[in-house]
Short mmCIF file of C-alpha atoms in Angstrom, two decimals:
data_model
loop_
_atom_site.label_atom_id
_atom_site.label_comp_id
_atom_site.label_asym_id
_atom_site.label_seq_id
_atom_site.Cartn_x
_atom_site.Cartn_y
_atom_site.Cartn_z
CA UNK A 598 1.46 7.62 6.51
CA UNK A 599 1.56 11.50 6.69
CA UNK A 600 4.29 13.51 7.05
CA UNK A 601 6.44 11.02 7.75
CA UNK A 602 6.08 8.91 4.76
CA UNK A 603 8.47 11.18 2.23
CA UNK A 604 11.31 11.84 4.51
CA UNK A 605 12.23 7.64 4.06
CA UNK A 606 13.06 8.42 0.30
CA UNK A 607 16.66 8.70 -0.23
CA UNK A 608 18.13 11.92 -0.76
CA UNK A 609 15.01 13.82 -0.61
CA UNK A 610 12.29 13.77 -3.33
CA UNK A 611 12.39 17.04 -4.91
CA UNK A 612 8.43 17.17 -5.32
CA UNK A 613 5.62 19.10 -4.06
CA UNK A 614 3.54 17.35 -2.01
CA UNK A 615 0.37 17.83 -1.31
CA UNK A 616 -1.53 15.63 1.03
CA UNK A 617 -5.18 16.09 1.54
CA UNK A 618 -7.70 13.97 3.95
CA UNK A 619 -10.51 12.42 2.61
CA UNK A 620 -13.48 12.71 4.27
CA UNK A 621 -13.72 11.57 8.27
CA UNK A 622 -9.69 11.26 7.83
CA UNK A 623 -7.44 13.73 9.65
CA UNK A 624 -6.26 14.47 12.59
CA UNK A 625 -7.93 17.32 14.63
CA UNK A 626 -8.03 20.53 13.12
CA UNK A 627 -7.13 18.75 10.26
CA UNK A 628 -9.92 16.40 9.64
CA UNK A 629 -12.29 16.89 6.75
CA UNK A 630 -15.98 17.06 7.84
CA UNK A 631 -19.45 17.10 6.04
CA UNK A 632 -21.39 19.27 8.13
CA UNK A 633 -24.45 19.04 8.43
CA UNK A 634 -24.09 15.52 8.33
CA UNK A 635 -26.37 13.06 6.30
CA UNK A 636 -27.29 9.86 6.36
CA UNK A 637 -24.57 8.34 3.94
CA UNK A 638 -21.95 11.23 3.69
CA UNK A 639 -19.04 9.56 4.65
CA UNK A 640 -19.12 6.51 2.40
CA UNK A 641 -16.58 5.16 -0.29
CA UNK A 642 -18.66 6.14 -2.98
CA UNK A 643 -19.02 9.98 -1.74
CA UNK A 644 -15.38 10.25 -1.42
CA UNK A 645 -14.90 8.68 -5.13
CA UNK A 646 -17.26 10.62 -6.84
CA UNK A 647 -17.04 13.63 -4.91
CA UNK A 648 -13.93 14.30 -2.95
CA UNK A 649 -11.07 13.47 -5.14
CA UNK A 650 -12.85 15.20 -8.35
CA UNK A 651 -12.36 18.62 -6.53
CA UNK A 652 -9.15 17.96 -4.69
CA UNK A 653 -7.29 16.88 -8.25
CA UNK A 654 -8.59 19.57 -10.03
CA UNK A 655 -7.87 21.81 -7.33
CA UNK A 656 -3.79 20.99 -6.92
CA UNK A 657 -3.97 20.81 -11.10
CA UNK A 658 -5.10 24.29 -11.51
CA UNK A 659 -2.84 25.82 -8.55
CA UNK A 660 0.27 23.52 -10.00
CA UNK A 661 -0.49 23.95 -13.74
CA UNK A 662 0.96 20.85 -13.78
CA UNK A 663 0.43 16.37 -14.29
CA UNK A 664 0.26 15.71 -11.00
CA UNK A 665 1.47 11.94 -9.90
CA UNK A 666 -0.85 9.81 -7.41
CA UNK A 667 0.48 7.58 -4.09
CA UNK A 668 -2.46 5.59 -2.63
CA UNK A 669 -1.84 3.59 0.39
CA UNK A 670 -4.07 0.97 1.58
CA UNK A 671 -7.86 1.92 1.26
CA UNK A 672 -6.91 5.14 0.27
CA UNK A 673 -5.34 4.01 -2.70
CA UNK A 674 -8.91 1.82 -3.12
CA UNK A 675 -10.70 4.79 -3.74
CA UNK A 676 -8.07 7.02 -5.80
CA UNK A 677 -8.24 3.81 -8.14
CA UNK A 678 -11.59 4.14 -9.18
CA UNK A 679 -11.58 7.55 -9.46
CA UNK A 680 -8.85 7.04 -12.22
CA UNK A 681 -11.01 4.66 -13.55
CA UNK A 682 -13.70 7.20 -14.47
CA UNK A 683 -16.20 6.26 -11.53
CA UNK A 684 -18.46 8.91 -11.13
CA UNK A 685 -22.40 9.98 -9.62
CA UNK A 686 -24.92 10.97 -12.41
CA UNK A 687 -27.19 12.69 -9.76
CA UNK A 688 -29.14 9.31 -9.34
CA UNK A 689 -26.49 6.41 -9.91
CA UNK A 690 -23.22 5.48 -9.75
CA UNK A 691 -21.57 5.01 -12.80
CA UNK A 692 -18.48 4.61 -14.63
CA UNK A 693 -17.40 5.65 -18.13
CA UNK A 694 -14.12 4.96 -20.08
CA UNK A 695 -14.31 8.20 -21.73
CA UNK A 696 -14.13 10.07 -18.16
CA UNK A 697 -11.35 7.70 -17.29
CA UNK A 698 -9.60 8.88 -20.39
CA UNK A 699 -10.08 12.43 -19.86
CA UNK A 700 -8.70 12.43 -16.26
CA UNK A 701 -5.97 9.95 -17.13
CA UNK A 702 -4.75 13.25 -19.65
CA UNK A 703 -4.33 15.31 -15.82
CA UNK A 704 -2.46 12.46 -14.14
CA UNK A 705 0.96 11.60 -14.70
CA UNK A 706 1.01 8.30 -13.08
CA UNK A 707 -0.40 6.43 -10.47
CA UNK A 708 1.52 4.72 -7.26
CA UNK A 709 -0.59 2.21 -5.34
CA UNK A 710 1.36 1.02 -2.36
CA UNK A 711 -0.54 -2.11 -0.80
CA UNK A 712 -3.85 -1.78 -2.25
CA UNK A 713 -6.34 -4.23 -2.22
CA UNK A 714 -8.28 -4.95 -5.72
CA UNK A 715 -10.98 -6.53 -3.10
CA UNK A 716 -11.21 -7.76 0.62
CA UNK A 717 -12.08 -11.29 -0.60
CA UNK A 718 -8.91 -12.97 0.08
CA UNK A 719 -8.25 -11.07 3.40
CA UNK A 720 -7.10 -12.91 6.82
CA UNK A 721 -9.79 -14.80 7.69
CA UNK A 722 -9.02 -14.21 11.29
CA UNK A 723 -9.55 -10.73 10.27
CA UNK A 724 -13.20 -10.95 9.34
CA UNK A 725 -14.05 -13.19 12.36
CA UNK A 726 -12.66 -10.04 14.37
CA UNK A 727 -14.80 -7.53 12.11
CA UNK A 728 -17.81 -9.12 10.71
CA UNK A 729 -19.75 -9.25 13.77
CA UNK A 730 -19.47 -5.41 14.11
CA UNK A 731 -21.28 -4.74 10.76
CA UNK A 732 -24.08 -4.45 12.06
CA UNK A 733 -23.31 -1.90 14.91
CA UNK A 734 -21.78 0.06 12.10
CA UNK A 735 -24.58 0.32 10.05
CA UNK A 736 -26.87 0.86 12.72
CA UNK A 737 -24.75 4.28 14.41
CA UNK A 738 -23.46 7.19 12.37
CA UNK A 739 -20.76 7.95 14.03
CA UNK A 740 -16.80 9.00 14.20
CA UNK A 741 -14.70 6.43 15.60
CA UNK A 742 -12.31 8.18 18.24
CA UNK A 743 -8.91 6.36 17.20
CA UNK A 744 -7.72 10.39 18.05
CA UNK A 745 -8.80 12.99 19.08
CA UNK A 746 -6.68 15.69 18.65
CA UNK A 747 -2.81 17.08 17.74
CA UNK A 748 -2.19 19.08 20.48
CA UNK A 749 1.23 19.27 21.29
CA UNK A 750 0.27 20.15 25.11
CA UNK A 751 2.67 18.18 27.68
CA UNK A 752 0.89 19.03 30.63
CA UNK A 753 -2.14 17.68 31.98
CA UNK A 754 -3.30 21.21 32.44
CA UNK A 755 -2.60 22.55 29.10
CA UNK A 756 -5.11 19.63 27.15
CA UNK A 757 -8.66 18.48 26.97
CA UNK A 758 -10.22 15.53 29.55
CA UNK A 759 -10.44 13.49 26.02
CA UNK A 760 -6.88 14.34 24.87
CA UNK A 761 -5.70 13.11 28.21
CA UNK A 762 -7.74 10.17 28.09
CA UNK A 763 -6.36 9.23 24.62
CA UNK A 764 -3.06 10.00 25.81
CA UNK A 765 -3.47 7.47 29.12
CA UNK A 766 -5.22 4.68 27.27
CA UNK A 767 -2.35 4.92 24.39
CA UNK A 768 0.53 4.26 27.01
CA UNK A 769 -0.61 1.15 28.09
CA UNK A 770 -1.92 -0.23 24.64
CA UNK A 771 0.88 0.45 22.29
CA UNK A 772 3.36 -1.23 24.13
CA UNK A 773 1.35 -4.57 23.20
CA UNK A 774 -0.44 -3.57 20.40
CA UNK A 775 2.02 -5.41 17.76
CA UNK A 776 1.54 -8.64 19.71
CA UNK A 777 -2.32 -8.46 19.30
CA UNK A 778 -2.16 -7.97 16.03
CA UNK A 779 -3.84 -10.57 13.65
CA UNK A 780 -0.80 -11.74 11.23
CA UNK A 781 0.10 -10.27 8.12
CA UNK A 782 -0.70 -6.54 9.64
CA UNK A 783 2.77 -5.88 10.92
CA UNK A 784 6.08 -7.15 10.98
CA UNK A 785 7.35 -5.13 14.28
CA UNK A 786 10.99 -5.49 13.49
CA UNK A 787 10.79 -3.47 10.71
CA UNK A 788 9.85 -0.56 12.37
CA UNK A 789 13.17 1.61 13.48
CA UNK A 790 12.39 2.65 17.67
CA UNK A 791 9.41 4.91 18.26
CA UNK A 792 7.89 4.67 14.38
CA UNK A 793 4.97 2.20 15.64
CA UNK A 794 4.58 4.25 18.57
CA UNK A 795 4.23 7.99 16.57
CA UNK A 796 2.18 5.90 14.15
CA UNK A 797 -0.96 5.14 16.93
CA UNK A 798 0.14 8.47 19.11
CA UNK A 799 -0.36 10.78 15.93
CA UNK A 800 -1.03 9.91 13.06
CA UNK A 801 -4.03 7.72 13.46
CA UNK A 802 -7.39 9.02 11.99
CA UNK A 803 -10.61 8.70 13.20
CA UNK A 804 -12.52 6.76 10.41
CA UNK A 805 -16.77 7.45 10.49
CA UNK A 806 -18.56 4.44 10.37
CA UNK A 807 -19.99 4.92 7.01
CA UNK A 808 -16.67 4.24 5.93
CA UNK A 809 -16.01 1.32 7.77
CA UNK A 810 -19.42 -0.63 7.32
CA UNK A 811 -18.42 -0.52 3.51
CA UNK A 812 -14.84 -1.83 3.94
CA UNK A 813 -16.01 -5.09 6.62
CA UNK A 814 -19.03 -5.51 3.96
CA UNK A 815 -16.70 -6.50 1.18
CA UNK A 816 -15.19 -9.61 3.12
CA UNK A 817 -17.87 -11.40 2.02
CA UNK A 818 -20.15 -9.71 -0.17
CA UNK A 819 -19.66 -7.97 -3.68
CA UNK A 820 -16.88 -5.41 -3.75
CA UNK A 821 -18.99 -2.61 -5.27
CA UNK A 822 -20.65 0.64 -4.67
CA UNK A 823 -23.84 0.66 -2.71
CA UNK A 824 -26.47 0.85 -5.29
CA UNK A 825 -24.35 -2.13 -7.18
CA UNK A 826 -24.35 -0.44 -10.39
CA UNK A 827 -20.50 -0.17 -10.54
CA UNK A 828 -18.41 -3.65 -9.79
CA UNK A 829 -15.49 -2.10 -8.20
CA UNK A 830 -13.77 -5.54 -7.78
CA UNK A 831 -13.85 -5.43 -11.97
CA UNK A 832 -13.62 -2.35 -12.65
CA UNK A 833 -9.85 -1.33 -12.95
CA UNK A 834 -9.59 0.80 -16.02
CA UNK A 835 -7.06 3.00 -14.60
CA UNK A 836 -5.56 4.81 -17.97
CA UNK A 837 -2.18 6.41 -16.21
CA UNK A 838 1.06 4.64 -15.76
CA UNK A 839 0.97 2.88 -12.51
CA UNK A 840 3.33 1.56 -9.85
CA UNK A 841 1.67 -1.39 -7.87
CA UNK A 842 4.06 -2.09 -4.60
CA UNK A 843 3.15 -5.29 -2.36
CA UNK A 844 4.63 -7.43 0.11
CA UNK A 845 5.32 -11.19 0.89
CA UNK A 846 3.95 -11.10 4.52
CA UNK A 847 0.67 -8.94 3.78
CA UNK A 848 -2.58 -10.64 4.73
CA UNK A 849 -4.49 -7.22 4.23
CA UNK A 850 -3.70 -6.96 0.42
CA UNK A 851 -2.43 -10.73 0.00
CA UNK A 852 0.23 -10.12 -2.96
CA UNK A 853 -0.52 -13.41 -4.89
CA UNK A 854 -3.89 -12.58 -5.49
CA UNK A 855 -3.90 -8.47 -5.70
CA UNK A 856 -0.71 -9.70 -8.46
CA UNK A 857 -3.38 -11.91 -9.92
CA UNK A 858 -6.44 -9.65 -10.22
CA UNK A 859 -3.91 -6.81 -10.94
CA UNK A 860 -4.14 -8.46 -14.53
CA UNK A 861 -7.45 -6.54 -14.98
CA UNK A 862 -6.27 -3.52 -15.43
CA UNK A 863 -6.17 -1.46 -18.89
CA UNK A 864 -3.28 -1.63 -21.32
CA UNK A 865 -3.15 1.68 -21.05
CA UNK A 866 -2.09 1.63 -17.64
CA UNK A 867 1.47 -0.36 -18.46
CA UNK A 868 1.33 -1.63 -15.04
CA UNK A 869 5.14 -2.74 -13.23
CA UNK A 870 5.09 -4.51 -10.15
CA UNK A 871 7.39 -4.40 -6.86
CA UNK A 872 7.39 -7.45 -4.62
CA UNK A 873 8.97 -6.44 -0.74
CA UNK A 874 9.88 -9.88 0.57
CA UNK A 875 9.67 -9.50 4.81
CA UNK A 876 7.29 -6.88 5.16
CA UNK A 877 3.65 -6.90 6.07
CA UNK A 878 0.94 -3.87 5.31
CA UNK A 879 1.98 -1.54 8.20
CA UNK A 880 5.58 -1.52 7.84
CA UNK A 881 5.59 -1.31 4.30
CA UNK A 882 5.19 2.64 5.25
CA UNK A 883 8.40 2.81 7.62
CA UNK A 884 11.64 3.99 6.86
CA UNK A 885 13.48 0.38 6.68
CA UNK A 886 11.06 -0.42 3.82
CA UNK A 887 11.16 3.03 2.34
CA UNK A 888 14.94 3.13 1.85
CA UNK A 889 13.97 -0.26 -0.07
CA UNK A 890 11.91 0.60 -2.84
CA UNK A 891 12.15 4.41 -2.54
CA UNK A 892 14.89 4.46 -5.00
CA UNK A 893 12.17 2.32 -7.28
CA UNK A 894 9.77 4.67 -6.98
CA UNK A 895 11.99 8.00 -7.67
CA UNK A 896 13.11 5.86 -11.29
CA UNK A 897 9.48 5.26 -11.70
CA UNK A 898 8.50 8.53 -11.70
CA UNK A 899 10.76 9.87 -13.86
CA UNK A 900 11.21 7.38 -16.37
CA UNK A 901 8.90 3.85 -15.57
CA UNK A 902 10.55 2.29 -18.61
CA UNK A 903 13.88 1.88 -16.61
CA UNK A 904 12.42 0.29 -13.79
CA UNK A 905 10.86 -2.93 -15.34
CA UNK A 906 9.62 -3.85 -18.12
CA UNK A 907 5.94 -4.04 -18.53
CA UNK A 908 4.62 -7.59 -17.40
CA UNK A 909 7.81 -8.55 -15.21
CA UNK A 910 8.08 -7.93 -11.53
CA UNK A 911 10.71 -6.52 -9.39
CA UNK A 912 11.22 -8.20 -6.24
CA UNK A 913 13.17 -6.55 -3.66
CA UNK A 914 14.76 -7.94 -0.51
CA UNK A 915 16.87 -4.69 0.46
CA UNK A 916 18.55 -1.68 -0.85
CA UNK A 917 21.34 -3.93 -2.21
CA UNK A 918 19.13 -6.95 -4.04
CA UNK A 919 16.91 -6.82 -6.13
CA UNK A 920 16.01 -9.12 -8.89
CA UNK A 921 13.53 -8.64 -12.06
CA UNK A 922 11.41 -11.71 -13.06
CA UNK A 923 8.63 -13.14 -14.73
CA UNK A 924 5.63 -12.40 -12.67
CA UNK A 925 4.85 -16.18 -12.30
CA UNK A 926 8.06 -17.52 -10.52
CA UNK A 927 8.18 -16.09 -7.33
#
C-alpha cells in the first residue's frame, strides 16, 4: 500500500508513520537486502523472528512511545506471529506466551487489514495457477523482478535498459491486468482512475523466492514454520487490542472462514471485526474503500470500545451505512 495508503483516511490521521520493508520488499533504493545472501534468508520465519524484533524496538525507543500495528495481506501474516511471541532459540523456532506478553506491553494495538489466518481456503483457481511453480521456487534463490527501480526519469536516456524494459512491458499489461485476474483479487471499479495503474507502475515489490515458496506451500500443506515446531495456522495468541478488517468479495483471505478461525485468538486480544461488503483484497487498499472504514479505524485507535463491542461485527457498505451485528448473521 505505501505512501498512498494514509492519505484515504479522512481528514488526515494525525500519526507518525513509519513504514519499513521487510526483507526482499521495497522498491529500489528502498528494498531491504541480506547481503551476503544465504541459503534461507529471505523466508517467513527470518522476517518473524528477526526483522520485526529490531524494527519495533527500534521506532519504540526513537518514539518513546506504544506504537499501533497495520498489517496488510501477508504482511500482516507475519506481524501476527510476531505479536504472538514467535521467536528463534538459535536452533528452533519457538513460541512462548510470556514473550507474547512482554511485547504485547510495547504495542498499543494491532490492525490486520485482509489477513489470512492460513491459505487453506484460498481460490482454488489460485493454487492451480501457483502450485506448479513450487518447485521452481524452491529450486532458484532468487528476486523476482515485479520492479526494478523508482526512478522518476521520463526519458529513455535518463534510465537503465531494465527500467525501460519494466516501463514497456507495464504499458501493455496493466491495461488488462484486472481482466486476468483470478476472482476475488480485485474488484476494478473500486479503484478511482490511475490507482491500479500507480499500484503495478510503483509500488510493486520484488518478492525473493524464499518468500514465495513458503506462501504457495501453505495451499495445501501445514501453515507453519519450516522446521514445524510452531503451528502458525493455531497459533494466534496475539495479546494487543486488534482490528481485523475483511471483505465480502475476497478469495485471498475468504472472510467467512478468516471470521471463523479468527475465534482462536487470545482474550486478551478483545478482537472487533469490520465486514466491507463489495470489495475484494486489492481494492480494499484504495481510496473508495478507505473513506469507508477509515473513520472505523481512527475510533479504533483511540478508543476500540466505541467502535463495537467485543464479539459483534461491523459491517460496512459505505461511508453512510453501517450496521453492527452478531457475528453469525451476515
Amino acid at each position: 500500500m505505501g505512501k498512498y495508503f494514509w492519505r484515504g483516511f479522512p481528514g488526515g490521521s494525525g500519526y507518525d508513520v513509519w513504514m519499513p520493508n521487510m526483507r526482499a520488499h521495497g522498491n529500489g533504493e528502498e528494498m531491504s537486502r541480506v547481503e551476503p545472501y544465504q541459503d534461507g534468508d529471505y523466508h517467513f520465519d527470518r522476517i518473524v523472528s528477526e526483522d520485526w524484533p529490531i524494527v519495533a524496538n527500534y521506532i519504540i525507543e526513537n518514539t518513546g512511545q506504544k506504537i499501533n500495528i497495520l498489517g496488510y495481506s501477508m504482511g500482516g501474516m507475519t506481524w501476527e506471529q510476531f505479536l504472538a511471541g514467535v521467536y528463534f532459540d538459535g536452533h528452533f523456532m519457538r513460541q512462548s506466551d510470556d514473550l507474547a506478553i512482554e511485547r504485547s506491553e510495547k504495542i498499543g494495538s494491532f490492525i490486520a487489514l485482509t489477513v489470512p489466518t492460513d491459505l487453506s481456503s484460498i481460490n482454488p483457481k489460485i493454487q492451480k495457477l501457483l502450485n506448479p511453480l513450487l518447485p521452481w521456487f524452491r529450486k532458484h534463490r532468487v528476486t523476482i523482478p515485479f520492479t526494478t527501480t523508482t526512478s522518476s526519469a521520463t526519458k529513455i536516456g535518463q534510465m537503465s535498459y531494465s527500467e525501460w524494459a519494466r516501463r514497456f512491458v507495464l504499458s501493455f499489461v496493466t491495461p488488462v491486468l484486472p481482466k486476468l485476474l483470478p476472482d476475488g483479487v480485485l474488484e476494478a471499479h473500486n479503484g478511482f482512475r490511475g490507482e491500479f495503474d500507480r499500484l503495478v507502475k510503483q509500488q510493486l515489490s520484488s518478492p525473493h523466492s524464499d518468500f514465495v515458496g513458503d506462501l504457495i506451500s501453505w495451499f495445501e500443506g501445514e501453515y507453519e514454520s519450516l522446521d514445524g515446531r510452531v503451528n502458525y495456522a493455531s497459533n494466534k495468541r496475539v495479546m494487543v487490542p486488534t482490528l481485523m478488517i475483511y471483505a465480502t468479495k475476497d478469495q485471498l483471505a475468504p472472510a467467512e472462514h478468516c471470521l471463523n478461525r479468527s475465534k482462536l485468538y487470545s482474550k486478551e486480544a478483545e478482537a472487533r471485526k469490520i465486514l466491507l461488503r463489495g470489495f475484494s483484497h486489492i481494492d480494499i487498499s484504495f481510496e473508495k474503500a478507505l473513506h469507508t472504514y477509515g473513520e472505523s479505524v481512527l475510533q479504533f485507535l483511540e478508543n476500540p470500545d466505541g467502535l463495537c463491542k467485543v464479539g459483534d461485527l461491523l459491517i460496512l457498505d459505505n461511508p453512510a451505512t453501517s450496521t453492527c451485528t452478531k457475528e453469525t448473521t451476515w
